[in-house]
XYZ file of C-alpha atoms in Angstrom:
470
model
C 213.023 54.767 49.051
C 216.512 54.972 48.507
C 218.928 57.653 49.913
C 218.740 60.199 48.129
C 215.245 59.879 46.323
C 212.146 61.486 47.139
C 208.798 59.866 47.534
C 206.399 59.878 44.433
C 203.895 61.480 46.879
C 206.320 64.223 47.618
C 206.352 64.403 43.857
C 202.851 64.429 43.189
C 202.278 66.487 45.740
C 204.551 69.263 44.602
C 202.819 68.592 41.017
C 199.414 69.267 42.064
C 200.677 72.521 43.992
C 202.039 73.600 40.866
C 198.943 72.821 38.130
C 196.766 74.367 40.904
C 198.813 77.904 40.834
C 198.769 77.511 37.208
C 195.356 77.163 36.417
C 194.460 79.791 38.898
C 196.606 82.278 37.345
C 194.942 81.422 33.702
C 191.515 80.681 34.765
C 190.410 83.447 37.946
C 187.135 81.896 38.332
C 188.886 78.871 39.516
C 190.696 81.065 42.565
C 186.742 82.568 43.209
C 185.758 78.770 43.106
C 188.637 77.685 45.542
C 187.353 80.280 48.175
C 183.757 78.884 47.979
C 184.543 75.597 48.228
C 186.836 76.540 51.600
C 183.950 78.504 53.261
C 181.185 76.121 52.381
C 183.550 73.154 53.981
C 184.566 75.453 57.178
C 180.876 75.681 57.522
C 179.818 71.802 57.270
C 182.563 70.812 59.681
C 181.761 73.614 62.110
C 177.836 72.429 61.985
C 178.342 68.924 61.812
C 180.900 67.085 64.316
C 180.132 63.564 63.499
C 181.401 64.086 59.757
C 184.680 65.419 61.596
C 184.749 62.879 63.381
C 184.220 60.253 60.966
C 186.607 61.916 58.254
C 189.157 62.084 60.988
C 189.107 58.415 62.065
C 189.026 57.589 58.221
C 192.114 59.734 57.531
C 190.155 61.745 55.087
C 189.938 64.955 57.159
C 193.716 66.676 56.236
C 193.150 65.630 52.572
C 190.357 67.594 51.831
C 192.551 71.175 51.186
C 194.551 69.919 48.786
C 192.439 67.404 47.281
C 191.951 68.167 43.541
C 191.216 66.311 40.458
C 191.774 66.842 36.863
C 191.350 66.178 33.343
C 192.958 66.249 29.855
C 192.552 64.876 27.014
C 195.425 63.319 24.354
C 195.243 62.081 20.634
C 197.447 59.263 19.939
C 198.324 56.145 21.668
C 202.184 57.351 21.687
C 200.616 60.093 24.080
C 198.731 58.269 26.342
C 201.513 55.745 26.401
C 204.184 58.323 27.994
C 201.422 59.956 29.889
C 201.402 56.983 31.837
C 205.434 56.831 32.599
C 204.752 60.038 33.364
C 202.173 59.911 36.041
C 203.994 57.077 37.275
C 207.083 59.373 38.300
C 204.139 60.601 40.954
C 202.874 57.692 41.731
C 199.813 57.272 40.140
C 198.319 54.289 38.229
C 195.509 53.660 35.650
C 192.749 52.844 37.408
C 188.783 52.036 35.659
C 188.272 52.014 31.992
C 185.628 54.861 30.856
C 183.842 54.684 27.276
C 182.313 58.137 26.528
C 180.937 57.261 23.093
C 177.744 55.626 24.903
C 177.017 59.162 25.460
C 177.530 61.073 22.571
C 181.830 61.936 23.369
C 183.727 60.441 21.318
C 186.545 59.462 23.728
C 187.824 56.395 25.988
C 189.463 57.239 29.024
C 190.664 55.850 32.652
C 191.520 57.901 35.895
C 195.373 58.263 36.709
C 195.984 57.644 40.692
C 197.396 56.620 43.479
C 195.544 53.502 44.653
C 197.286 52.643 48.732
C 195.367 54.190 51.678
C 198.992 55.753 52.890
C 199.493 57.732 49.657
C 195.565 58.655 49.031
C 195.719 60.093 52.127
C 198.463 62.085 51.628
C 197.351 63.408 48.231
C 194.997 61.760 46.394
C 195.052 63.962 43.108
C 193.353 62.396 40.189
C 193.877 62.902 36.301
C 190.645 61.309 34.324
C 192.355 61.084 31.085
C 190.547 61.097 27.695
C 192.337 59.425 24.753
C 190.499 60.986 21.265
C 188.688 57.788 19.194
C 189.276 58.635 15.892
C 187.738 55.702 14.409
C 184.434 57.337 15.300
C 184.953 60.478 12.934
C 182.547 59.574 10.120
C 184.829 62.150 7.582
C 187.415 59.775 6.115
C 189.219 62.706 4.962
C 189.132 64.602 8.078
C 189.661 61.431 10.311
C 193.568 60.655 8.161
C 193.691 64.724 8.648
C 193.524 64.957 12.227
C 195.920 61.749 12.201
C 197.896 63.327 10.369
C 198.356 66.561 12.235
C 198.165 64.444 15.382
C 201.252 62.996 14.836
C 203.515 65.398 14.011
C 202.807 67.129 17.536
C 205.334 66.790 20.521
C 203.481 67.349 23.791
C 206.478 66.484 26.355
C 209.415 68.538 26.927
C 212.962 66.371 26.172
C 213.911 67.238 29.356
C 210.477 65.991 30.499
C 211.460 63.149 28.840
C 215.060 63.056 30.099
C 213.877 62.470 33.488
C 211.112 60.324 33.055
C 213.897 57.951 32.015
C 215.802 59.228 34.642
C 213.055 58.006 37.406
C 213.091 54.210 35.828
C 216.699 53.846 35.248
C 217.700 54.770 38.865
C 214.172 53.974 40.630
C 213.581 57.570 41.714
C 214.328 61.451 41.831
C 216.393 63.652 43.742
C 214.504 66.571 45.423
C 216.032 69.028 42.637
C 215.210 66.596 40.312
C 211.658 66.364 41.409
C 211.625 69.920 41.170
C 213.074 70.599 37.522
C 210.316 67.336 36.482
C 207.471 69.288 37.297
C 208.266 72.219 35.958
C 208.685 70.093 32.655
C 205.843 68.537 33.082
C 203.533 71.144 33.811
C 204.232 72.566 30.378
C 202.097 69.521 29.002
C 199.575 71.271 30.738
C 199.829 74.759 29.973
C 197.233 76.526 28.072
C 198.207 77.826 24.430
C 196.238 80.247 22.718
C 197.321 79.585 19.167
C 195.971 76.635 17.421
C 198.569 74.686 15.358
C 195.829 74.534 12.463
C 194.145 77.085 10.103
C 190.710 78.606 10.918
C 188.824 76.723 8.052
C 190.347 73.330 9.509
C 189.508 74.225 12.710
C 185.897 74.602 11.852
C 185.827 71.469 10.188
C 186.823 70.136 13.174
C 184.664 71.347 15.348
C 181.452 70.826 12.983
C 182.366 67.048 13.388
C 182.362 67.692 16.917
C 183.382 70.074 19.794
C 185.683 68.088 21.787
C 187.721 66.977 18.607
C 188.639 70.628 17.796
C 190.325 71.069 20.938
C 192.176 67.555 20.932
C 193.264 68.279 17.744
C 193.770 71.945 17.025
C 196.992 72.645 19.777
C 200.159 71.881 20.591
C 199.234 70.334 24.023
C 196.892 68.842 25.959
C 195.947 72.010 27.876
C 194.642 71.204 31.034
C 190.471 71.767 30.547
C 189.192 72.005 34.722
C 190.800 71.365 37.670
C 187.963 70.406 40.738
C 188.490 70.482 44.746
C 186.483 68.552 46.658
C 182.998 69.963 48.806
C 181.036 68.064 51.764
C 178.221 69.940 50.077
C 177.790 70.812 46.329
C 174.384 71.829 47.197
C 175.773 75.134 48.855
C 178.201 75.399 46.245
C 175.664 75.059 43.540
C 173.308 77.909 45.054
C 175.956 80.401 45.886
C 177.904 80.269 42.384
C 175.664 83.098 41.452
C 176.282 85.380 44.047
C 180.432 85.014 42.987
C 179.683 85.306 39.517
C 179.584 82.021 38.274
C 176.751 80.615 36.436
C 176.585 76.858 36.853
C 175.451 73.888 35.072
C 171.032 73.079 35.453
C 171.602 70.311 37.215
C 174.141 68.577 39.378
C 175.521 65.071 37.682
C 175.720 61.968 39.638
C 173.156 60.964 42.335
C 170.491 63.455 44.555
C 171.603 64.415 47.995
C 171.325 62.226 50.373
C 172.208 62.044 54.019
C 174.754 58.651 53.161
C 176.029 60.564 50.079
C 177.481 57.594 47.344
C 179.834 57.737 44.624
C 180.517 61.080 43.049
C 178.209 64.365 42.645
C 179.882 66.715 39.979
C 178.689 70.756 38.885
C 180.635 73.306 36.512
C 180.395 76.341 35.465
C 180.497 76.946 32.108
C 183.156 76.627 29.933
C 185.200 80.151 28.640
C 184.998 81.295 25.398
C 188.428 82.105 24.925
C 190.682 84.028 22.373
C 192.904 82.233 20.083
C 194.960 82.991 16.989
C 194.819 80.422 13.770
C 197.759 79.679 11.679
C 197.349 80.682 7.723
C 199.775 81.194 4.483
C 198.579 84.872 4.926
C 199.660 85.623 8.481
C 196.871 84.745 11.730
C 193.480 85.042 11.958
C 191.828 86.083 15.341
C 188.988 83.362 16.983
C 188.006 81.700 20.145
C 187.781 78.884 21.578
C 185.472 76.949 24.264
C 187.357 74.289 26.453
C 187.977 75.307 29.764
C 185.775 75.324 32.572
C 185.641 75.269 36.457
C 183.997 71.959 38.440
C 183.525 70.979 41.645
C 183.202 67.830 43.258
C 181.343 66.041 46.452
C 182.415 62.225 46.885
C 180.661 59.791 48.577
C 181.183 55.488 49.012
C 182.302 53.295 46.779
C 179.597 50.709 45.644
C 179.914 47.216 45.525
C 178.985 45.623 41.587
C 175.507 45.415 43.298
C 175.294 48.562 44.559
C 176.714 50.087 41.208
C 174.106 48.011 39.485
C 170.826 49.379 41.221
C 172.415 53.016 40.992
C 173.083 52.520 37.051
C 169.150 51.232 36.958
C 168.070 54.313 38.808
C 170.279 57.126 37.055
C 168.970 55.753 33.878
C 165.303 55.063 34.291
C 165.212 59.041 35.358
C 167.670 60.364 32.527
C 165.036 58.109 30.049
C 161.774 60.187 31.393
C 163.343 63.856 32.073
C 165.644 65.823 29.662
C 169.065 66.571 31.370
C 170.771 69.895 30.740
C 167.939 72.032 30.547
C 167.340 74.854 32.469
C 164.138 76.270 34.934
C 161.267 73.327 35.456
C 162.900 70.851 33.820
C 166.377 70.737 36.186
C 163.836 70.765 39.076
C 161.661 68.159 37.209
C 164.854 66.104 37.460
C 166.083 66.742 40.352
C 162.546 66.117 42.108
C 162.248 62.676 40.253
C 166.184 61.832 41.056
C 165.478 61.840 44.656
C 162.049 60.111 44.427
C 163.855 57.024 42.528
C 166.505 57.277 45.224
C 164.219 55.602 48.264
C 164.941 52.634 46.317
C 168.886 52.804 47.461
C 168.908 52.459 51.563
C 170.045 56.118 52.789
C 171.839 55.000 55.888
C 174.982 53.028 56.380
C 174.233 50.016 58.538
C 171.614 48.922 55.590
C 174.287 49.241 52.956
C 176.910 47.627 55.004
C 174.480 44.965 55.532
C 173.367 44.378 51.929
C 176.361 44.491 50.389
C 175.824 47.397 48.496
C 178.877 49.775 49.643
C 182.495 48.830 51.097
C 183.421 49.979 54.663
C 186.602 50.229 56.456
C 186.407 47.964 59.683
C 188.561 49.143 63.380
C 188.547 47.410 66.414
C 187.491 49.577 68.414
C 189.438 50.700 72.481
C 186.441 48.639 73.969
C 186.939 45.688 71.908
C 190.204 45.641 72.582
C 189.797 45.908 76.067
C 187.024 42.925 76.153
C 189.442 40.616 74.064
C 192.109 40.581 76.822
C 189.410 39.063 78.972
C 188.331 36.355 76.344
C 184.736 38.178 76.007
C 184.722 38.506 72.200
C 181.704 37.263 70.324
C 182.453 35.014 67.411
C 180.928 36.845 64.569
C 181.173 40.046 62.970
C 177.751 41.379 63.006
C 177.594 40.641 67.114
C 181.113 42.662 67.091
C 179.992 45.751 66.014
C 176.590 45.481 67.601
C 178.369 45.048 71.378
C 180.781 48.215 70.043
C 183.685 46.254 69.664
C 183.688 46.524 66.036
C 183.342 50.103 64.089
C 183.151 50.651 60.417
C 183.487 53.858 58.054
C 182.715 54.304 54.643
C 185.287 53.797 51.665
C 185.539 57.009 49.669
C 185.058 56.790 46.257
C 188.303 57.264 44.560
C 187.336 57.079 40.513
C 184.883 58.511 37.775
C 181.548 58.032 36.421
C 181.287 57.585 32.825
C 177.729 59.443 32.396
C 178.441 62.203 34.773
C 181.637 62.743 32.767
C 179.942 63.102 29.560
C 177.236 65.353 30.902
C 180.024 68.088 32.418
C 181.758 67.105 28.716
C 178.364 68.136 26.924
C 177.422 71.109 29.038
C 180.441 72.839 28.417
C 180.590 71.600 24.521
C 177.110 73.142 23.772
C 173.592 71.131 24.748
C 172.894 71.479 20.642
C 175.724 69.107 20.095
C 174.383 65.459 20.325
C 176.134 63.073 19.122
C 174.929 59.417 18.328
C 178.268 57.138 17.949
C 177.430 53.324 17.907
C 178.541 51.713 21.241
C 181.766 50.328 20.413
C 183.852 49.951 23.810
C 187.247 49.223 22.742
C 189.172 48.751 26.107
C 191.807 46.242 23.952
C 192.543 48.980 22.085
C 192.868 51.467 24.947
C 194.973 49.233 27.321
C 197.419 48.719 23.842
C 197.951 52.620 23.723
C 198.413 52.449 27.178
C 201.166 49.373 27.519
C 199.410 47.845 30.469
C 196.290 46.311 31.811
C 193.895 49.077 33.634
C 193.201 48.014 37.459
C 189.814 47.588 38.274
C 188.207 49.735 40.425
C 186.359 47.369 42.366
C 189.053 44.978 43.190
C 190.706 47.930 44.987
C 188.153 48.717 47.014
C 187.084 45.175 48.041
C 191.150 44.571 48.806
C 190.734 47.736 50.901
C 188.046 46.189 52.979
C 189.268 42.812 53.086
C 192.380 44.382 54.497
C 191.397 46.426 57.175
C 188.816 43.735 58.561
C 191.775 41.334 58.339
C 193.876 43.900 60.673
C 190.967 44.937 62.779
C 190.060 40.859 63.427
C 193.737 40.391 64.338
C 193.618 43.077 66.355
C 190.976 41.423 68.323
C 192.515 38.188 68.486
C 189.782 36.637 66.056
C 191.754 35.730 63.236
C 189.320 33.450 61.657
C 186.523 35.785 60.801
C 185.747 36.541 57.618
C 183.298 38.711 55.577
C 180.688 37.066 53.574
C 181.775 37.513 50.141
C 180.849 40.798 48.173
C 179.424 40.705 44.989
């Protein structure tokens, strides 16, 4: 970093500080939410000292606080385009290609991130960003309408703008320059409570479908949830109530497990909130339903194979019991969620072993010790079964397309079901965006590949290697 500059993790760091006061001040329940989700982890860590330990050794403990992730969603590929430079002021990337449309939302999105273990575990906030498919609003009329009124909109601040090309000119920021960006940037963010469209197009809007109201009908992309991060959404889930939150039926994402995987997501529903409409005769009063609290409990990152027998068993239960609903049928589907689970190994050795997850390898003090004397086995599995080699699961970083859509469809209205034809466009989406989208999995088998490379060296072993993962 040059003299002068800050870090983009200092950056994104003061950025997430920011949205986080922000949304609390416009959205209580989110403050109430942030207290739960601090008692129920106090708890778990208090009750269970191998998860402290293990989050410690894998860096993951200090994050938790200030982890957060959230979500917004744009309309035009100029938009997503400067959305981009403008994450990448903080540091964070495009990472994963998500098509909604599979389930009903018409949307494409990808996560914004930072992807290197130093700056994930300084901050590892997360933006899943939605870009609006227009294409899939059957209205001719209304689809060149909401083009139309999509484009005349400016969502950035000049002076937003103004430093953005400050930060790739000179290669960074100064720490009042960091400092006036996010306060420019945060007003992308900022909620607005009068639509930029009359009531009567507003309803058109929303008859085609929920989620293209809001894109559509405001001057910005108001941020719709910001989510910490629990070790257990189960506790979360059952004490909403007694804080005043209702939440979603059913948690998204797989059952509980004692290995948890991937990502577990809840909500409570969205707010129905006041807004005024534009008109020739003055404004007209209405509401609005967009914003909503979540909360999140991430697990590891699966391998293609692993992802592959988790996609099998999320769907072959979402194809028997309906999702969404509330009473019997959320405990019909939770009951028959865990039962397809056995299938999965719950413990970690077995998905090391199979291939199914991705672990961070450490030599360990005793390995160490034994390599000085030339008493090192020659293989990895005899390493870590004589203690000289440890391994930790890889948290997962990113999204999951149906989880997303079933927060998306709770808080748009379970009548709304959508049937788009299952047109992934990622060409299209990595055109708005000016760049290729990183794969998810390639980061987290680098990741691994890394760390047993370091942990191997450490050990004096250079020449071991990993079976490939698939």
């Amino acid at each position: 970093m040059q003299a002068g500059f800050v870090s983009t993790d200092r950056i994104r760091s003061l950025f997430t500080e920011a949205m986080s006061q922000m949304y609390r001040a416009e959205v209580p329940q989110y403050g109430t939410l942030l207290e739960l989700v601090a008692e129920v982890n106090a708890e778990v860590l208090a009750m269970n000292a191998d998860l402290r330990e293990r989050l410690t050794r894998a860096g993951e403990l200090e994050r938790i606080d200030v982890e957060r992730h959230g979500a917004i969603r744009l309309g035009t590929a100029e938009e997503l385009h400067t959305i981009s430079r403008l994450f990448a002021v903080m540091g964070m990337q495009s990472v994963g290609y998500y098509d909604l449309s599979v389930a009903g939302v018409p949307v494409h999105s990808t996560c914004f991130r930072p992807i290197d273990d130093q700056s994930l575990s300084i901050n590892p906030f997360r933006v899943f960003t939605s870009l609006l498919r227009l294409e899939l609003i059957e209205d001719e009329g209304l689809r060149a309408e909401a083009a139309e009124i999509l484009v005349r909109r400016r969502i950035y601040t000049e002076r937003a703008i103004e430093l953005i090309e400050r930060h790739e000119r000179a290669g960074g920021l100064t720490e009042a320059e960091a400092t006036e960006f996010v306060a420019e940037a945060l007003e992308t963010f900022r909620w607005h409570g009068e639509a930029t469209v009359t009531a009567e197009t507003y309803k058109r809007l929303h008859d085609a479908h929920r989620l293209i109201a809001d894109v559509v009908s405001f001057k910005g992309p108001h941020i719709n949830h910001l989510t910490p991060r629990t070790l257990d959404i189960d506790a979360v889930q059952q004490r909403m109530p007694q804080r005043g939150i209702t939440p979603k039926a059913v948690i998204e994402g797989p059952p509980r497990r004692a290995c948890d995987i991937l990502l577990r997501q809840t909500s409570f529903k969205a707010l129905e909130e006041s807004i005024l409409f534009a008109g020739a005769d003055g404004v007209a009063e209405g509401t609005h339903t967009a914003r909503f609290g979540e909360i999140e409990q991430r697990g590891v990152a699966l391998t293609a194979k692993g992802r592959a027998v988790y996609d099998r068993l999320l769907a072959s239960v979402r194809g028997e019991v309906q999702v969404g609903a509330a009473g019997a049928k959320a405990r019909d589907y939770d009951a028959e969620l865990s039962e397809r689970f056995q299938q999965l190994p719950d413990n970690w050795s077995a998905l090391r072993r199979q291939e199914l997850a991705f672990f961070h390898y450490s030599a360990t003090p005793a390995g160490i010790a034994a390599a000085v004397g030339g008493q090192l086995p020659s293989n990895v599995e005899e390493l870590i079964a004589k203690g000289y080699l440890t391994f930790d699961p890889i948290v997962y970083e990113d999204f999951l397309p149906v989880s997303a859509a079933g927060i998306f469809q709770s808080n748009l209205g379970t009548d709304q079901q959508q049937n788009y034809a299952t047109r992934s466009n990622r060409a299209a989406f990595e055109d708005a965006l000016g760049g290729d989208v990183t794969d998810e999995l390639d980061l987290y088998a680098e990741r691994q590949a890394r760390s047993l490379e370091t942990a191997i060296d450490l050990l004096g072993l250079a020449a071991l290697q990993l079976r490939p993962v698939a």
